[in-house]
Coordinates of C-alpha atoms in Angstrom, one line a residue:
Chain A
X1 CA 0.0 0.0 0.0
X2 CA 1.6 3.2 -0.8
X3 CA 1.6 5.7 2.0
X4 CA -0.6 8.9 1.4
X5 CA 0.9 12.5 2.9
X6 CA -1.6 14.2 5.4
X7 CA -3.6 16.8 4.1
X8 CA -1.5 20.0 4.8
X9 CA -4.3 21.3 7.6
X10 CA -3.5 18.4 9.5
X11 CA 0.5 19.0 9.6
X12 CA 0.1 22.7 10.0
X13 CA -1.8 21.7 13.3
X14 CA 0.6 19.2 14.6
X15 CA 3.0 22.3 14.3
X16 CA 1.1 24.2 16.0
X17 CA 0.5 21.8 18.7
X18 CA 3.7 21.5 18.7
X19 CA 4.5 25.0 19.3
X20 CA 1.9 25.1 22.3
X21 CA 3.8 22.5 23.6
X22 CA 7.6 23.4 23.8
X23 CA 8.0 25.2 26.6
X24 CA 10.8 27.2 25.4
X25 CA 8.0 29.3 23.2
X26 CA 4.8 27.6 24.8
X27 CA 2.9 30.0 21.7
X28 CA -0.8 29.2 21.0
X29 CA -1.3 32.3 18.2
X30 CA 1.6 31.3 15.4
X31 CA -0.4 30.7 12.1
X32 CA 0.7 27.7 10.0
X33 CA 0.4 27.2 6.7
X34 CA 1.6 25.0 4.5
X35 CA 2.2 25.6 0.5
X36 CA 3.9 22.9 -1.3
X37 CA 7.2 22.4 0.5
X38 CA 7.1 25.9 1.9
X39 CA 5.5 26.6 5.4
X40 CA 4.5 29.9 6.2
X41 CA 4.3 31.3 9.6
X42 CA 2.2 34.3 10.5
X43 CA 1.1 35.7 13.5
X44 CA 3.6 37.6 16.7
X45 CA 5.3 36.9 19.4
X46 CA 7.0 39.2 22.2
X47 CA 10.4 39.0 21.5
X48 CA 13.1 38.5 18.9
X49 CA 14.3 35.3 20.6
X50 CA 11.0 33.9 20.7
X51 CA 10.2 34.7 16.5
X52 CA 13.6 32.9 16.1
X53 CA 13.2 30.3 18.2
X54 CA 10.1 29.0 17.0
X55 CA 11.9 29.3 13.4
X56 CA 14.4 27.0 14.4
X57 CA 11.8 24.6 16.0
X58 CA 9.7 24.2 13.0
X59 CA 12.2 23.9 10.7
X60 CA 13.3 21.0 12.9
X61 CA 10.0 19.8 12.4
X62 CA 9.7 20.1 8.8
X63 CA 12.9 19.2 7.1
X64 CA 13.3 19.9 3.5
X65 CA 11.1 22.6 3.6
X66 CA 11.2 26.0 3.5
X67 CA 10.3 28.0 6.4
X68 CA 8.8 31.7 5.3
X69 CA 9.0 33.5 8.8
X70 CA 6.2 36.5 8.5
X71 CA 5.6 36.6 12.1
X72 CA 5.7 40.0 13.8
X73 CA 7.3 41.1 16.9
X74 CA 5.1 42.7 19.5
X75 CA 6.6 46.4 20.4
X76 CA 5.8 48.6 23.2
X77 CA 5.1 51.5 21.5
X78 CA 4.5 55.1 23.1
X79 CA 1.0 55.0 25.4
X80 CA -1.5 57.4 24.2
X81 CA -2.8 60.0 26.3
X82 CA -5.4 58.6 29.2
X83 CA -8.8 58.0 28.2
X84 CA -11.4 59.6 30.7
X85 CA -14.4 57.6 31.4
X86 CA -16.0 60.0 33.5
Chain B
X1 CA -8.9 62.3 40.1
X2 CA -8.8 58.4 40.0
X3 CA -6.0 57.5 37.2
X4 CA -5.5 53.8 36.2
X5 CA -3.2 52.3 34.0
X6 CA -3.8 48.5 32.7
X7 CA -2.2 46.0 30.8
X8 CA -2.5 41.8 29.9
X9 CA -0.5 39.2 28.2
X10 CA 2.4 40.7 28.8
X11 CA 3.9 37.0 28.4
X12 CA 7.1 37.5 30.0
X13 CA 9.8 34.5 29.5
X14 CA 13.7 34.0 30.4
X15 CA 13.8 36.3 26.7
X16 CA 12.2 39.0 28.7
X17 CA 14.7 40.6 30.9
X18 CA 14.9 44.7 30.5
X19 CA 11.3 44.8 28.2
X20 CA 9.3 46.2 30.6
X21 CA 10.9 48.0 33.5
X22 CA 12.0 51.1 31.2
X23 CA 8.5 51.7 30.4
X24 CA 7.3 51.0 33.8
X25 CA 9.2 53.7 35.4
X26 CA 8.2 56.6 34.0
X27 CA 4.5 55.1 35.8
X28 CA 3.8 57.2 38.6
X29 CA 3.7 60.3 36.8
X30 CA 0.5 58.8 35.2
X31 CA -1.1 56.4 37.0
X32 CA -2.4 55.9 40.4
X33 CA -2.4 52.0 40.2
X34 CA -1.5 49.4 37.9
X35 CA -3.8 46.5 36.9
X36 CA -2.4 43.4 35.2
X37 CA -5.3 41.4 33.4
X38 CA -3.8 37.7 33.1
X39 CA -1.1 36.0 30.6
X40 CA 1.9 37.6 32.8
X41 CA 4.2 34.5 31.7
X42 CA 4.9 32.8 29.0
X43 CA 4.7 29.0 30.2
X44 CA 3.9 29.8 34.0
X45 CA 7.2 29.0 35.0
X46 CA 8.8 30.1 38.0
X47 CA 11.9 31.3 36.5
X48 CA 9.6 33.2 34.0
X49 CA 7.8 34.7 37.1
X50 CA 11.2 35.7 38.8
X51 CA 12.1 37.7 35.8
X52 CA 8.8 39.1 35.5
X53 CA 8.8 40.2 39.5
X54 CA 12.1 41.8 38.5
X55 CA 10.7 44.0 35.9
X56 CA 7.7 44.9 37.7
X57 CA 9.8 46.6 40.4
X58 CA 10.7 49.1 38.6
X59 CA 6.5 50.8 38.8
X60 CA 6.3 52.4 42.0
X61 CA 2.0 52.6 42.1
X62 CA 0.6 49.6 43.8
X63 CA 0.3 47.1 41.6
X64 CA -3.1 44.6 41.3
X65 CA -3.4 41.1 39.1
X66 CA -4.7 38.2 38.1
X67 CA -3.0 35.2 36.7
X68 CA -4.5 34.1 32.7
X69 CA -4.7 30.4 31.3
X70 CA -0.7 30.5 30.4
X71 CA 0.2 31.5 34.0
X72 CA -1.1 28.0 34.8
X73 CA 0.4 26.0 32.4
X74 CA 3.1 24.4 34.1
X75 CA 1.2 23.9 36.9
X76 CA 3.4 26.2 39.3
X77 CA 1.0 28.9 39.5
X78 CA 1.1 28.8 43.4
X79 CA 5.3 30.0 42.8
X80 CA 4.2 32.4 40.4
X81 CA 1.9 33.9 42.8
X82 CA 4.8 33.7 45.5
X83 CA 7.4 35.9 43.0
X84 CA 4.4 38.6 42.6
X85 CA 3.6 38.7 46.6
X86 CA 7.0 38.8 47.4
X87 CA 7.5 42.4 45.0
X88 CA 4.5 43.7 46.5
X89 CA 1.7 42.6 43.7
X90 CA -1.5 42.2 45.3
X91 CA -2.7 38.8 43.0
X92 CA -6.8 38.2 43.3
X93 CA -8.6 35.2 42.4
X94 CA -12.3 35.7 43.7
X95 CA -11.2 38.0 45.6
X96 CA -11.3 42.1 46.2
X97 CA -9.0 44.6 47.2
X98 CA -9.5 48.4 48.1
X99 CA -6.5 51.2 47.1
X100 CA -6.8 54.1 48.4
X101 CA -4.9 57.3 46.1
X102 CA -5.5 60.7 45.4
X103 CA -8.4 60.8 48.3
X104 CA -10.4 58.3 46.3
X105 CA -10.7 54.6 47.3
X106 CA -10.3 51.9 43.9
X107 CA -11.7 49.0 44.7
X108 CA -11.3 46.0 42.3
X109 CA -12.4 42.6 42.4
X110 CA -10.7 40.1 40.5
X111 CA -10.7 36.9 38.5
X112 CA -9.1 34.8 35.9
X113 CA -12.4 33.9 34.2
X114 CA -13.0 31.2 32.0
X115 CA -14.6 30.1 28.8
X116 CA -17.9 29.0 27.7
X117 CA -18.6 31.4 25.1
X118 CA -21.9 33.8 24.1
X119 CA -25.1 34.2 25.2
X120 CA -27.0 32.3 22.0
X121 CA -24.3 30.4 21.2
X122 CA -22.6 28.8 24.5
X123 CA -21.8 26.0 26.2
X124 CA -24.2 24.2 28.7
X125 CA -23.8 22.7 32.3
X126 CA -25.0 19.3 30.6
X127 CA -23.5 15.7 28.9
X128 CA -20.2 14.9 29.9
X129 CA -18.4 15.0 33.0
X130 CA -15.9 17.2 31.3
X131 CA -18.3 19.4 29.8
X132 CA -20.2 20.1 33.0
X133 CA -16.8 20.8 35.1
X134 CA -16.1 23.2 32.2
X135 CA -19.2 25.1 32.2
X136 CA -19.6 24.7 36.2
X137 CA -16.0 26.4 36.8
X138 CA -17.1 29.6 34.5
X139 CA -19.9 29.6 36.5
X140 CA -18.5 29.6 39.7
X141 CA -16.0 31.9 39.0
X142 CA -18.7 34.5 37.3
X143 CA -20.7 33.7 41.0
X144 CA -18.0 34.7 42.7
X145 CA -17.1 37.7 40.9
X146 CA -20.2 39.0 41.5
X147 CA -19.8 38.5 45.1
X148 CA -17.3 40.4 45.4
X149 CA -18.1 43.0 43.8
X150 CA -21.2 43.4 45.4
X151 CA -19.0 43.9 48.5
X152 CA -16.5 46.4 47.4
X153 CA -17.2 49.7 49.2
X154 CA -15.4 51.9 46.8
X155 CA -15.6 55.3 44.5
X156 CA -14.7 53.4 41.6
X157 CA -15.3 49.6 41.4
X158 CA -13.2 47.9 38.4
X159 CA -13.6 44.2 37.7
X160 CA -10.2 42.6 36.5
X161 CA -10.2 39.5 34.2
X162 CA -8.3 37.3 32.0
X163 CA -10.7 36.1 29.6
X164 CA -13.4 38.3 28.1
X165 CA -17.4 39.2 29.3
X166 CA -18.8 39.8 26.1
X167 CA -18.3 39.3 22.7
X168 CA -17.7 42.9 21.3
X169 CA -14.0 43.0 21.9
X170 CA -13.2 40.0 20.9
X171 CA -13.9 41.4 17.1
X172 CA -10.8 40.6 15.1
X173 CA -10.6 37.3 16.3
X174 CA -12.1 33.8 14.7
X175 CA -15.8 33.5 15.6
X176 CA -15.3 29.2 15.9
X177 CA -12.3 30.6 19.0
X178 CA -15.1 32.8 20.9
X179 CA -16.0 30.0 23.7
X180 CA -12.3 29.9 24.5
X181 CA -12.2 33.7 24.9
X182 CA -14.5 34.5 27.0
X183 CA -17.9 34.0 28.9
X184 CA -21.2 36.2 29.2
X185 CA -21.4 34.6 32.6
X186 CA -19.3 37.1 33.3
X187 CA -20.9 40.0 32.0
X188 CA -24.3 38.9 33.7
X189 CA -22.8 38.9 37.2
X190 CA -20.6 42.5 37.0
X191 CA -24.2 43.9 35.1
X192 CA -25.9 42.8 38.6
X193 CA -23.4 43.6 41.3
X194 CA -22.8 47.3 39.1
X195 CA -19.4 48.2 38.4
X196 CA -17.8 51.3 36.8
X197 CA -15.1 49.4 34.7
X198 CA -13.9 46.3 33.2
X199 CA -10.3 45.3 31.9
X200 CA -9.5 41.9 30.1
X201 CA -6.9 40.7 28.0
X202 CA -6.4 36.8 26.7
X203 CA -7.9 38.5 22.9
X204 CA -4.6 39.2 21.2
X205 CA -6.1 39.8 17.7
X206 CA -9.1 41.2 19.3
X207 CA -10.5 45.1 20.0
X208 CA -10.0 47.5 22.9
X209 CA -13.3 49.1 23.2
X210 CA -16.6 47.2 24.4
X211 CA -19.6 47.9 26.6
X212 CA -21.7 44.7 28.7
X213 CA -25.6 44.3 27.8
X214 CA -26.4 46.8 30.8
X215 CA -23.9 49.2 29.6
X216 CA -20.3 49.2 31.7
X217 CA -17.8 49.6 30.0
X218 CA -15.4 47.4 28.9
X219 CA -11.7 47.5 27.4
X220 CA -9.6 44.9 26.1
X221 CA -6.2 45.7 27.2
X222 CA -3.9 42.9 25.7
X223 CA -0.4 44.2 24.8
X224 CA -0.9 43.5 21.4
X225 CA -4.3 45.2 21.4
X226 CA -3.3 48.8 23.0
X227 CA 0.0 48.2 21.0
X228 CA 2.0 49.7 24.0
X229 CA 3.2 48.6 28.1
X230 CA 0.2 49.9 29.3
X231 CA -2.8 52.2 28.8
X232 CA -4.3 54.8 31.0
X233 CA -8.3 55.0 32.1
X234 CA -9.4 58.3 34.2
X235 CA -12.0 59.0 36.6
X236 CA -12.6 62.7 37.0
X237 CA -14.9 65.1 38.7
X238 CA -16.0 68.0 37.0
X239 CA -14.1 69.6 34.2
X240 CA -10.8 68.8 35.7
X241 CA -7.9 67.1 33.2
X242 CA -7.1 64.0 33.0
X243 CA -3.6 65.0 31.9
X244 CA -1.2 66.3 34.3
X245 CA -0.2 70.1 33.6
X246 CA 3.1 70.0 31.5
X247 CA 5.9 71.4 33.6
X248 CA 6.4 74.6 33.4
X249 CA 9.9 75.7 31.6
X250 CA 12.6 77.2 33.8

């Protein structure tokens, strides 16, 4: 019997498990998606280390793929002047 | 003049050292307390929590939270609590505290909350064991919440969650997610026990502004959503400024 690859959703969400899972990132908001031999990740994170590190994770979990990283680095920007509620 | 800054998810890890404490500084010029809505750490670690109590002494307000769904993830929200305690941050779970600044007494009352989801499309206390303790946890938060607010003598009463009352600023997010983000359990209890604020986080992609079905208002204040450390609510009598007065040039 020849073996069948999983439809693409269901490897982009055992990635994204995975991601929940490692406690090194422990990050439940990356979108996944996989195009061909390319995954794309979408999505941010709080801190440089953490976009890189879940990078490095997924490409461990998907070799011979491509990993597109799109995902966006949370910054504290400048806070806005107070809002008065009464 | 009752001035309170809040933030959530600030989702502080071992990455996290130096992030925050250079915004939180420059705090007491603006605020009069500081309310943390849930998703402090990362993985709810205690290393995460010691680097998080690090960068939270640098505010010098008082300081009021409650824990979110990641601060319990590696079960070791008890040490978590114990880092917070041990820098001063008062940490409520179905439970109320009073601060008195700027002759006005804050009271807040304060919860994690929990899922469930929206009134006409939620989940019920019925089936499975695991589906009853699910719904039957939101509601006793909720219960509780209402409690204790009911009991706060205060100017300003402020409820402080994790996960969202209503629906409305949740918008940006994927309707199937709603019953993970929230509860109108919630909403029902602070609409009967009255209060003159809420603040949640736990909604990354979702929207800052909101109001429950009886009309209190309601603001989402994940980092992601206000886009900065933290975001400033006034209570003020009269036509008195929010702002301070700019310093006058020597």
């Amino acid at each position: 019997m020849t073996h069948t690859p999983d439809p693409p959703q269901y490897v982009a969400e055992r990635i994204r498990s995975a991601l929940a899972a490692d406690p090194r990132v422990a990050e439940l908001g990356i979108a996944v998606k996989i195009v061909g031999d390319r995954v794309q990740l979408g999505g941010a994170v709080a801190t440089h280390d953490r976009r890189q590190l879940v990078e490095e994770i997924v490409r461990q979990l998907m070799p011979g793929h491509e990993v597109q990283n799109d995902i966006r680095v949370e910054e504290l920007g400048e806070t806005q002047g107070p809002e008065r509620l009464r | 003049m009752i001035r309170i800054a809040a933030v959530g998810d600030l989702h502080v890890g071992l990455d996290s050292r130096g992030r925050w404490a250079p915004h939180l500084r420059s705090l007491a010029g603006e605020a009069d307390v500081l309310l943390l809505a849930g998703d402090l750490t990362q993985a709810g670690g205690s290393e995460e929590a010691a680097v998080l109590a690090e960068e939270l002494r640098a505010a010098t307000v008082p300081i009021v939270a409650v824990l979110g769904n990641h601060d319990y993830h590696a079960d070791a929200q008890d040490a978590v609590v114990d880092h917070l305690r041990r820098v001063g941050v008062q940490v409520l779970e179905g439970a109320g505290t009073v601060i008195e600044a700027g002759g006005a007494r804050i009271g807040i009352a304060g919860t994690k909350g929990f899922g469930g989801g929206f009134a006409g499309a939620c989940g019920s206390d019925f089936g499975e064991p695991e589906m009853k303790a699910f719904i039957r946890h939101t509601q006793g938060l909720a219960e509780r919440l209402g409690e204790t607010l009911a009991g706060l003598r205060a100017d300003v009463r402020i409820a402080l969650l994790h996960y969202s009352p209503i629906p409305a600023t949740l918008q940006g997010e994927r309707l199937e997610i709603y019953p993970f983000l929230g509860s109108y359990l919630l909403a029902e209890a602070i609409d009967r026990s009255g209060a003159d604020l809420v603040l949640h986080g736990h909604a990354h992609g979702g929207t800052e502004r909101g109001m429950t079905p009886a009309g209190i208002r309601v603001r989402n204040v994940a980092q992601p959503v206000i886009r900065s450390a933290y975001r400033v609510y006034c209570f003020a009598d009269g036509d008195l400024a929010c702002e301070e007065p700019p310093a006058a040039h020597a």
